[in-house]
PDB file of C-alpha atoms and ligand atoms in Angstrom:
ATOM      1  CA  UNK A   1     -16.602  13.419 -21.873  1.00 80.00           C
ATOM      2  CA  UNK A   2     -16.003  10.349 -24.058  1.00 78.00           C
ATOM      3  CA  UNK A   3     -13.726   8.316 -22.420  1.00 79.00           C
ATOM      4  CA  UNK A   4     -13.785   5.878 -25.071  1.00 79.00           C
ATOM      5  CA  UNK A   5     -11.889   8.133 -27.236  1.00 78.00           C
ATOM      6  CA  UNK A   6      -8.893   8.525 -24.404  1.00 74.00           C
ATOM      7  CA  UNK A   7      -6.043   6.833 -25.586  1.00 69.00           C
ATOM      8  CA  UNK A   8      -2.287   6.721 -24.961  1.00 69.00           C
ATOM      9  CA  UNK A   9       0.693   4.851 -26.298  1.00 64.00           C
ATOM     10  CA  UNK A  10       2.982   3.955 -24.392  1.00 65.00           C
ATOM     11  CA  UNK A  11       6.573   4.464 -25.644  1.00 64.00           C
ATOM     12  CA  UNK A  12       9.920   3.062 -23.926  1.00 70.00           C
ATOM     13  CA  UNK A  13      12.348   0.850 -23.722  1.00 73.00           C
ATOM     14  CA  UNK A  14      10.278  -2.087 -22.139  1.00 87.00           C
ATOM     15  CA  UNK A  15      10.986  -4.330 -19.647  1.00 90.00           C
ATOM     16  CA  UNK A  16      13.481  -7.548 -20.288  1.00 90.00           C
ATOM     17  CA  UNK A  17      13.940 -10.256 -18.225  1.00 90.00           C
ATOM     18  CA  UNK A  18      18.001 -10.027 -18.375  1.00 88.00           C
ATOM     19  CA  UNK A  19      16.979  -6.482 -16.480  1.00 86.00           C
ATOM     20  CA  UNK A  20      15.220  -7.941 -13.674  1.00 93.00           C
ATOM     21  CA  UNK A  21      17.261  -9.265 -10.570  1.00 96.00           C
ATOM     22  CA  UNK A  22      16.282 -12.475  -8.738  1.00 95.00           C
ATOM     23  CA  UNK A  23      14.329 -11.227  -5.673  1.00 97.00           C
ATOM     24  CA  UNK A  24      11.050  -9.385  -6.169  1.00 98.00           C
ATOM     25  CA  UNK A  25      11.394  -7.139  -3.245  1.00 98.00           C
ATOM     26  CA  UNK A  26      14.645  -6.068  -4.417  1.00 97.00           C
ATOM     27  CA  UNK A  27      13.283  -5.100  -7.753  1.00 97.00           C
ATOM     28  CA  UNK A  28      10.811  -3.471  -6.153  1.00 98.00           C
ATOM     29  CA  UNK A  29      13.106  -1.075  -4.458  1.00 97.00           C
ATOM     30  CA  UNK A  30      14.543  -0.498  -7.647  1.00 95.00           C
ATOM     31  CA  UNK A  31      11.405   0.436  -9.406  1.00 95.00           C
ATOM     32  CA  UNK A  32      10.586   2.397  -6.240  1.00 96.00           C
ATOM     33  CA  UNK A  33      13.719   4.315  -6.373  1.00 94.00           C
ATOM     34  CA  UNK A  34      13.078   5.324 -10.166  1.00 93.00           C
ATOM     35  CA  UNK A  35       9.408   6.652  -9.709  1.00 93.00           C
ATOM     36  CA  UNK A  36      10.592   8.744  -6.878  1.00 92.00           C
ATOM     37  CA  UNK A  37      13.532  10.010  -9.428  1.00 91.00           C
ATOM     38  CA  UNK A  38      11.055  10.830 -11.709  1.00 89.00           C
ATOM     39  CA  UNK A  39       9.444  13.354  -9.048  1.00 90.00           C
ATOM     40  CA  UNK A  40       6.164  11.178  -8.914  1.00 89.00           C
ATOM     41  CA  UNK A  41       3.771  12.569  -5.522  1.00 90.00           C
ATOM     42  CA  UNK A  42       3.223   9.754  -3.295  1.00 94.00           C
ATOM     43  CA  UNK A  43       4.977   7.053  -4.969  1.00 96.00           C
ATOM     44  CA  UNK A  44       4.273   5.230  -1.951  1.00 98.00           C
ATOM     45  CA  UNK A  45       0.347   5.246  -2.273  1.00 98.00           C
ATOM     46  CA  UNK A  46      -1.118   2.072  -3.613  1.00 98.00           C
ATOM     47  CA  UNK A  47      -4.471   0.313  -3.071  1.00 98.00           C
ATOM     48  CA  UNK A  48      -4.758  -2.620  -0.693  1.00 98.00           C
ATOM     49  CA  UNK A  49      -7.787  -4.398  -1.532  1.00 98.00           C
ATOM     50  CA  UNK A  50      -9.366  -7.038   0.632  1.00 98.00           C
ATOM     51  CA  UNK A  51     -12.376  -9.241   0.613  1.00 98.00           C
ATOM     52  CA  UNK A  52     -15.276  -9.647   3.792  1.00 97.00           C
ATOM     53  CA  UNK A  53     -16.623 -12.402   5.340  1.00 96.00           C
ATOM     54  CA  UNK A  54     -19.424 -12.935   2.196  1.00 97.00           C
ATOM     55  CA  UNK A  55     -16.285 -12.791  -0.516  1.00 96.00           C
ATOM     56  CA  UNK A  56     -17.744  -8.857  -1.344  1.00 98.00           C
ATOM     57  CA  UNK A  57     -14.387  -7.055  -2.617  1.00 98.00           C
ATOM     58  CA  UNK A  58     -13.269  -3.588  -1.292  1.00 98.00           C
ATOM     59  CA  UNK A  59     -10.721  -1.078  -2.043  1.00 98.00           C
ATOM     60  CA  UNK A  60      -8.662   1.984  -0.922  1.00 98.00           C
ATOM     61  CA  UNK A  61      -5.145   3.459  -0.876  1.00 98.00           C
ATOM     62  CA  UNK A  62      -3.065   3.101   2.128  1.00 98.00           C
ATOM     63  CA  UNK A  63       0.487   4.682   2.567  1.00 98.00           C
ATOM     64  CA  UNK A  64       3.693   2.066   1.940  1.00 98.00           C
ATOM     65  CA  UNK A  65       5.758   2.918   4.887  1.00 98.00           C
ATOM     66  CA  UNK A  66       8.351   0.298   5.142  1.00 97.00           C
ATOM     67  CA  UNK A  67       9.877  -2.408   2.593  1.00 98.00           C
ATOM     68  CA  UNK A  68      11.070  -5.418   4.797  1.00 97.00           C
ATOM     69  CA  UNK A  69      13.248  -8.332   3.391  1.00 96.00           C
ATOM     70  CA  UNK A  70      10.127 -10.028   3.658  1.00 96.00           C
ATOM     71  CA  UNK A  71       7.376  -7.988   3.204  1.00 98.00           C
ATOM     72  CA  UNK A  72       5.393  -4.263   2.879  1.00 98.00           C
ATOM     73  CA  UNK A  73       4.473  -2.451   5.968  1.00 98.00           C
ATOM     74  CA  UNK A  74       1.565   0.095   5.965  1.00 98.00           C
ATOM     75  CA  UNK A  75      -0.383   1.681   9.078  1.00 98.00           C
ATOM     76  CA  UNK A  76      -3.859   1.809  10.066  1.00 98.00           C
ATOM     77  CA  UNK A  77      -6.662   1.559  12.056  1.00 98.00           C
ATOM     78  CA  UNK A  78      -7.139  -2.248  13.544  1.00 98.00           C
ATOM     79  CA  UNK A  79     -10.971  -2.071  14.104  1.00 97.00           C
ATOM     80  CA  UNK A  80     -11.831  -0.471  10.869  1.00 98.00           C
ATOM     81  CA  UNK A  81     -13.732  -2.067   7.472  1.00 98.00           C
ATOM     82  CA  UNK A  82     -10.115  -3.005   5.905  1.00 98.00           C
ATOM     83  CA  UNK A  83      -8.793  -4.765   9.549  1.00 98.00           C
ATOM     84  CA  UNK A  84     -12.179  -6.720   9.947  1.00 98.00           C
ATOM     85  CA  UNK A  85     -11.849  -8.005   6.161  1.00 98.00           C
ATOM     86  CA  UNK A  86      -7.858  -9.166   7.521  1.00 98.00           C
ATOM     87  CA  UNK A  87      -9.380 -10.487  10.365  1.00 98.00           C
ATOM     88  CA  UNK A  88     -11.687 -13.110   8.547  1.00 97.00           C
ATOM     89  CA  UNK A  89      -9.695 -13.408   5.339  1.00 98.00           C
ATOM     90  CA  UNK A  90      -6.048 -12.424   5.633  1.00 98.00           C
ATOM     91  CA  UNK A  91      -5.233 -12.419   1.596  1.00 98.00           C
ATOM     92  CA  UNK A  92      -4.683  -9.007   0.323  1.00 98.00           C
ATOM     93  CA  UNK A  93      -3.597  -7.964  -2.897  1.00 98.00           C
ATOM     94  CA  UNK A  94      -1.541  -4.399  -3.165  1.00 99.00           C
ATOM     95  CA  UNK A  95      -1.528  -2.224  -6.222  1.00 98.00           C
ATOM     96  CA  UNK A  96       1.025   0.590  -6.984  1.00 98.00           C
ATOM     97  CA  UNK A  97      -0.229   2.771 -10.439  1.00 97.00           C
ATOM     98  CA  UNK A  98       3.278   4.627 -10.836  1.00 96.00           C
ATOM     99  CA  UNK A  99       1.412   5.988 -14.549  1.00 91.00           C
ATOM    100  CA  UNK A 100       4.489   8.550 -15.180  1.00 88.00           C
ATOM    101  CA  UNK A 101       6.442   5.772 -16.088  1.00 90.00           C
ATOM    102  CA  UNK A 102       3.774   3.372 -17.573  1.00 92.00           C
ATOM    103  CA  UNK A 103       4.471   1.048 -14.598  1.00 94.00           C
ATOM    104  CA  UNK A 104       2.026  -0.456 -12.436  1.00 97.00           C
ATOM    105  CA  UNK A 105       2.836  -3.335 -10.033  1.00 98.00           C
ATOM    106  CA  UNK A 106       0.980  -5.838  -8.247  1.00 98.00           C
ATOM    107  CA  UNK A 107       1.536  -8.047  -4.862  1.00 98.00           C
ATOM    108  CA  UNK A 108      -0.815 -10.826  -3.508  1.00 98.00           C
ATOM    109  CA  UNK A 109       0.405 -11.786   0.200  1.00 98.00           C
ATOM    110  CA  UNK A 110      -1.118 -12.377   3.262  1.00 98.00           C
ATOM    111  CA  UNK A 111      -1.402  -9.952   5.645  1.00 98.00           C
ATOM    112  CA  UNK A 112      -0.249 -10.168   9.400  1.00 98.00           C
ATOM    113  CA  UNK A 113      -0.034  -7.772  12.305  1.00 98.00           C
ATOM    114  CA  UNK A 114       3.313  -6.389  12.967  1.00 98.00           C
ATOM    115  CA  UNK A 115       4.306  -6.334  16.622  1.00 98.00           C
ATOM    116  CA  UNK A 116       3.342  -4.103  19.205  1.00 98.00           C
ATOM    117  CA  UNK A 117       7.220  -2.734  19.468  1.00 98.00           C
ATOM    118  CA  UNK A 118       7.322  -2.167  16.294  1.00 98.00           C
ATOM    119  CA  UNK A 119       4.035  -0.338  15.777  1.00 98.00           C
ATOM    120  CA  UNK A 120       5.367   1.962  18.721  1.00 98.00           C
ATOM    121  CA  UNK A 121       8.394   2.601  16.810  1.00 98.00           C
ATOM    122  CA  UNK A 122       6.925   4.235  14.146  1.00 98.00           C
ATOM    123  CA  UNK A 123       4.032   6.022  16.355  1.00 98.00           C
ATOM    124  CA  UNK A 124       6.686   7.890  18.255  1.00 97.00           C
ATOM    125  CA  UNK A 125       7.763   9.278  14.601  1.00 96.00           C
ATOM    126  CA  UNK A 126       4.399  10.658  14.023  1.00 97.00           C
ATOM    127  CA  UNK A 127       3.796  13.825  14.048  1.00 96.00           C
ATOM    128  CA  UNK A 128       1.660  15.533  16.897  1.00 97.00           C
ATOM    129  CA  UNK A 129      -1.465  16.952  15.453  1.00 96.00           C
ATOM    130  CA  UNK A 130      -1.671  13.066  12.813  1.00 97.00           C
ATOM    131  CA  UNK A 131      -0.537  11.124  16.781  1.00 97.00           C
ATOM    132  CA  UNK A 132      -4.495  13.198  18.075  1.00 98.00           C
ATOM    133  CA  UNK A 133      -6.512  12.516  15.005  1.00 97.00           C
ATOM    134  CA  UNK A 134      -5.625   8.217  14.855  1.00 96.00           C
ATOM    135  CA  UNK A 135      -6.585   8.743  18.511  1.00 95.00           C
ATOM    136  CA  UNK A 136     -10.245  10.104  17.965  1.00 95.00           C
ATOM    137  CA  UNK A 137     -10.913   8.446  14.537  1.00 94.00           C
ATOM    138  CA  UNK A 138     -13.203   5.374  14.970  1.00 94.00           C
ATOM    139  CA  UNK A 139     -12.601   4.334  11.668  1.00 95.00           C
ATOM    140  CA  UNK A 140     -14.972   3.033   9.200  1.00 94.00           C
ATOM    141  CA  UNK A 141     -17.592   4.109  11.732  1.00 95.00           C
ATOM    142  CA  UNK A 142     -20.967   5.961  11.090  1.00 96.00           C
ATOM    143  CA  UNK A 143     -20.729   9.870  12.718  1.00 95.00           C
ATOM    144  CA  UNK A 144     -23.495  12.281  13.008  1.00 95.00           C
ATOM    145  CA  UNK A 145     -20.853  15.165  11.701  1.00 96.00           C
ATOM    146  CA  UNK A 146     -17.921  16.449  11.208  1.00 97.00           C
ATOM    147  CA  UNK A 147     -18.205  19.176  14.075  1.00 97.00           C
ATOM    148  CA  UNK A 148     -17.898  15.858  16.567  1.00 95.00           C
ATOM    149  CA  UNK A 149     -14.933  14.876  15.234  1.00 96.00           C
ATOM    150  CA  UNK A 150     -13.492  18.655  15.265  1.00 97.00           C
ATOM    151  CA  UNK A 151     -14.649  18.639  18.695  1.00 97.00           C
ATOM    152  CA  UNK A 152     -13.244  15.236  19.711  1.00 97.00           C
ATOM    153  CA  UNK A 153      -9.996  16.712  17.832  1.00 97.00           C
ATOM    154  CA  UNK A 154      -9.948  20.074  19.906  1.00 97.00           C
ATOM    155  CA  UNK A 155     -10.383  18.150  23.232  1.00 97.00           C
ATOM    156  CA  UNK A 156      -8.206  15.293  22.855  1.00 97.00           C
ATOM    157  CA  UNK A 157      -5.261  18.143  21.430  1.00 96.00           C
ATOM    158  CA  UNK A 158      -5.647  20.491  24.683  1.00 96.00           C
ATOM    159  CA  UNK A 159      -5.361  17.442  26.736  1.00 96.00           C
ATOM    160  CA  UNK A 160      -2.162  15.887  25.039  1.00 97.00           C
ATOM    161  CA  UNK A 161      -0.358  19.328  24.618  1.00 95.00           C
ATOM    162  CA  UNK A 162       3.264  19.348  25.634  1.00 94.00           C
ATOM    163  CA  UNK A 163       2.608  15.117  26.675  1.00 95.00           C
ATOM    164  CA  UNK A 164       3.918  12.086  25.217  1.00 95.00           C
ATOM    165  CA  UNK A 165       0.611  10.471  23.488  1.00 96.00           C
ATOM    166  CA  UNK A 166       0.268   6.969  23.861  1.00 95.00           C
ATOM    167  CA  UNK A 167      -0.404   4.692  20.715  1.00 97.00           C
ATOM    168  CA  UNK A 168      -3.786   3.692  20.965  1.00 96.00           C
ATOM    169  CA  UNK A 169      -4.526   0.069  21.000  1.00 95.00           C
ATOM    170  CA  UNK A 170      -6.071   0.212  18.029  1.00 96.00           C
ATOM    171  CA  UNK A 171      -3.861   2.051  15.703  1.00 97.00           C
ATOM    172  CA  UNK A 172      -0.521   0.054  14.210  1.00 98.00           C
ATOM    173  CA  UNK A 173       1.041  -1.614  11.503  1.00 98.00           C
ATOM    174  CA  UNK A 174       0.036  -4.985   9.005  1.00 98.00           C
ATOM    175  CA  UNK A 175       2.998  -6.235   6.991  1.00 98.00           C
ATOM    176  CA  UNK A 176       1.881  -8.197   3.631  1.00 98.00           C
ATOM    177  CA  UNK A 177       3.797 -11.167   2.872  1.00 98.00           C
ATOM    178  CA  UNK A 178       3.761 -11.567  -0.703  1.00 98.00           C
ATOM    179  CA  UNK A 179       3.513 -14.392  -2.466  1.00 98.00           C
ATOM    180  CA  UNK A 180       3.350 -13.010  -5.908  1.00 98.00           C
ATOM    181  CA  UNK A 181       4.256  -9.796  -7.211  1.00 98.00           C
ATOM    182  CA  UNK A 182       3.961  -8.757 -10.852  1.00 98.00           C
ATOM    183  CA  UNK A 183       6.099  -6.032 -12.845  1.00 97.00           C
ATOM    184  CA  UNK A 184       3.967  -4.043 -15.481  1.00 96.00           C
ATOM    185  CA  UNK A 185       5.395  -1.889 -18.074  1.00 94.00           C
ATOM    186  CA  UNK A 186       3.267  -0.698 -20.462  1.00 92.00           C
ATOM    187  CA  UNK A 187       4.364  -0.734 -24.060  1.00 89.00           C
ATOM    188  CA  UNK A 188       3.237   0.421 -27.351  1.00 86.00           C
ATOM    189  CA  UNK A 189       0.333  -1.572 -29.514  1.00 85.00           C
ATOM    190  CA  UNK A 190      -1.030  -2.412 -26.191  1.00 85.00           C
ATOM    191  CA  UNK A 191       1.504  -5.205 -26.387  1.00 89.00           C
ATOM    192  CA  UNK A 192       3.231  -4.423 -22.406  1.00 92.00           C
ATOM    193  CA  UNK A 193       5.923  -5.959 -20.380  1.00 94.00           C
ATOM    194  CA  UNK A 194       4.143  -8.293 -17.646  1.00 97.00           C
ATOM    195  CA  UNK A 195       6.903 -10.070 -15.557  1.00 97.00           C
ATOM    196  CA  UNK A 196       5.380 -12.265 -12.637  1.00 98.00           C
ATOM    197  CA  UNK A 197       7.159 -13.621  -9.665  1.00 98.00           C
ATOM    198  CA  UNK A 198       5.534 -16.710  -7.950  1.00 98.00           C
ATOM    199  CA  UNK A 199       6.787 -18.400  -4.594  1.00 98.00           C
ATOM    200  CA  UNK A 200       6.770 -21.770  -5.160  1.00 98.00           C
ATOM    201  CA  UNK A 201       9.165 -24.057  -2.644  1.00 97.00           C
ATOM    202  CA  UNK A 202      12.394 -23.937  -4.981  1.00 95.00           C
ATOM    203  CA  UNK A 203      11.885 -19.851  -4.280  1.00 96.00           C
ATOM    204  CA  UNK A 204      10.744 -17.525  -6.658  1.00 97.00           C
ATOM    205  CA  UNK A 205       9.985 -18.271 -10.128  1.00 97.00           C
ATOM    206  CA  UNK A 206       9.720 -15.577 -13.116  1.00 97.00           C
ATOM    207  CA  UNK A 207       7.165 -15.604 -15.797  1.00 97.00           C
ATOM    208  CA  UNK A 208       6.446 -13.687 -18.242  1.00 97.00           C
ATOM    209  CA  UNK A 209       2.854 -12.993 -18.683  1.00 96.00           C
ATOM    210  CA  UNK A 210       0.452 -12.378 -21.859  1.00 96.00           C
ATOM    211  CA  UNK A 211      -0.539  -8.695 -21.713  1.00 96.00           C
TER     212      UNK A 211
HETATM  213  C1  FMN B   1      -3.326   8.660  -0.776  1.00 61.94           C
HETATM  214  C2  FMN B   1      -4.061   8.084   0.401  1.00 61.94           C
HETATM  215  C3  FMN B   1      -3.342   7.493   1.428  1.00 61.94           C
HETATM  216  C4  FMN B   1      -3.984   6.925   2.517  1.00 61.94           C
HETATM  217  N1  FMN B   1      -3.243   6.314   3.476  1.00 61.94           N
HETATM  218  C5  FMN B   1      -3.859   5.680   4.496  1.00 61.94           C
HETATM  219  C6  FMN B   1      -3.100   4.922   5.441  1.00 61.94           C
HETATM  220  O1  FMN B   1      -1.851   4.806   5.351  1.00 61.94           O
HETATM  221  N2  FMN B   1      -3.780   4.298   6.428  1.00 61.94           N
HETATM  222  C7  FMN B   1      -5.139   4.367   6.543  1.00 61.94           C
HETATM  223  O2  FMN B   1      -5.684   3.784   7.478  1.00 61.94           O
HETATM  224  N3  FMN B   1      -5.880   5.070   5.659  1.00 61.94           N
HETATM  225  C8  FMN B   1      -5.285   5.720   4.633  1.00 61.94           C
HETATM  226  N4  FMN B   1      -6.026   6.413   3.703  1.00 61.94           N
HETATM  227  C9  FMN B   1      -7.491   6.431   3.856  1.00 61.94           C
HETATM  228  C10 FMN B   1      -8.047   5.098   3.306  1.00 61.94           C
HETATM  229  O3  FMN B   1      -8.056   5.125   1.878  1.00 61.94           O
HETATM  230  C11 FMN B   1      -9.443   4.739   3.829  1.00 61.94           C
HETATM  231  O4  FMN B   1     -10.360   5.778   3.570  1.00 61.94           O
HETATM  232  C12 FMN B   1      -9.459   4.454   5.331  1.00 61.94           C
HETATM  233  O5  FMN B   1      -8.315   3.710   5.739  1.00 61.94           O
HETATM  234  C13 FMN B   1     -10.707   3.679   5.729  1.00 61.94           C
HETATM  235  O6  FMN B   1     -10.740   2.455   4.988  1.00 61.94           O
HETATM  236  P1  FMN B   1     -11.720   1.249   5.386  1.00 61.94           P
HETATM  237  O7  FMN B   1     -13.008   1.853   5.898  1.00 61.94           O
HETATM  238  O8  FMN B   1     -11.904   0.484   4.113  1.00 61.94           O
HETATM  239  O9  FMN B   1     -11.023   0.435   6.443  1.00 61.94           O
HETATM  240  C14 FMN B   1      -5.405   6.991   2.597  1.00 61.94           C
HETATM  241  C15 FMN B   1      -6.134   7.603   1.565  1.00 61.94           C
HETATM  242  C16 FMN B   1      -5.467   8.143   0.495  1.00 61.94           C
HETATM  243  C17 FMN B   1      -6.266   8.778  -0.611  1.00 61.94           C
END
């Protein structure tokens, strides 16, 4: 496999400023709402990357599952790798690669704990059997197998069956704040779209950025 030799061009209409509205977030909803048209799976994952207490960068997709006024809400584990890196350094950066339409785009906030009522909120729309596995899942953690955590699974299930499950203290939500967020459309020569919004204290301010 040469992936040298992998190539595509990218053909559409682009993206122009007069198309863009004033908030970020709002534009994001837009662009959100035309990936999912397009029948995209999992528009929603993206990659939140963080840094550790040494600066050492890490990846991995999380699941979008609410876009605030203010920010984007995803739900995790608050004692694994990713929620030790928030605790020491809380700037995040988010990346959505929506690569059906040539769009990828790209936030840089700061990442806070939601509350605990609001973390509950969304627990109680969990589904059973994903409500059991945040429970046993030490995340991040070193296991000796995977027939502990299918036994941890099996026990904690017969004991919760037909019962409310608790949220665990350390499962909820982060929202990221974002303080920049950057609209990518890939266009043909290699020359794409790059439209960046900045908070600055007049509000936001768009750019357009070399590809
Ligand atoms: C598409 C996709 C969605 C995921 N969504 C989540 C999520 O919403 N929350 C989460 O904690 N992990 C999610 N994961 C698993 C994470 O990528 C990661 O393995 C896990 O959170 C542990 O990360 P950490 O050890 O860096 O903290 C997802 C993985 C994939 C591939």
């Amino acid at each position: 496999m040469d992936l040298r030799q992998v190539r595509k061009e990218y053909e559409n209409r682009g993206l122009r400023e007069d198309d863009l509205v004033s908030d970020p977030i709002d534009q994001f909803k837009i662009w959100y709402s035309e990936i999912e048209e397009a029948g995209y799976s999992e528009p929603n994952a993206m990659v939140l990357s963080t840094v550790d207490k040494n600066a050492s960068p890490s990846g991995r997709n999380v699941l979008l599952k609410e876009v605030r006024e203010d920010g984007f809400v995803f739900f995790t584990n608050y004692e694994s790798k990713k929620a030790k890196d928030i605790k020491t350094n809380k700037k995040v950066s988010l990346t959505f690669s929506w690569n059906e339409l040539r769009r990828q785009v790209l936030v840089e906030g700061v990442a806070e704990k939601i509350s605990e009522n609001e973390s509950d909120e969304y627990w109680a729309m969990r589904p059973y059997e994903s409500k059991i596995g945040s429970l046993v899942s030490d995340q991040s953690s070193v296991i000796s197998s995977r027939e502990e955590l299918d036994v941890a699974f099996e026990t904690q299930e017969l004991k919760w069956r037909g019962l409310e499950v608790p949220r665990p203290r350390h499962w909820g939500g982060y929202k990221v704040s974002p303080n920049f967020i950057e609209f990518w459309q890939g266009r043909q020569n290699r020359l794409h779209d790059r439209i960046g919004y900045e908070l600055t204290f007049e509000g936001w301010i768009v750019n357009r950025l070399s590809p």
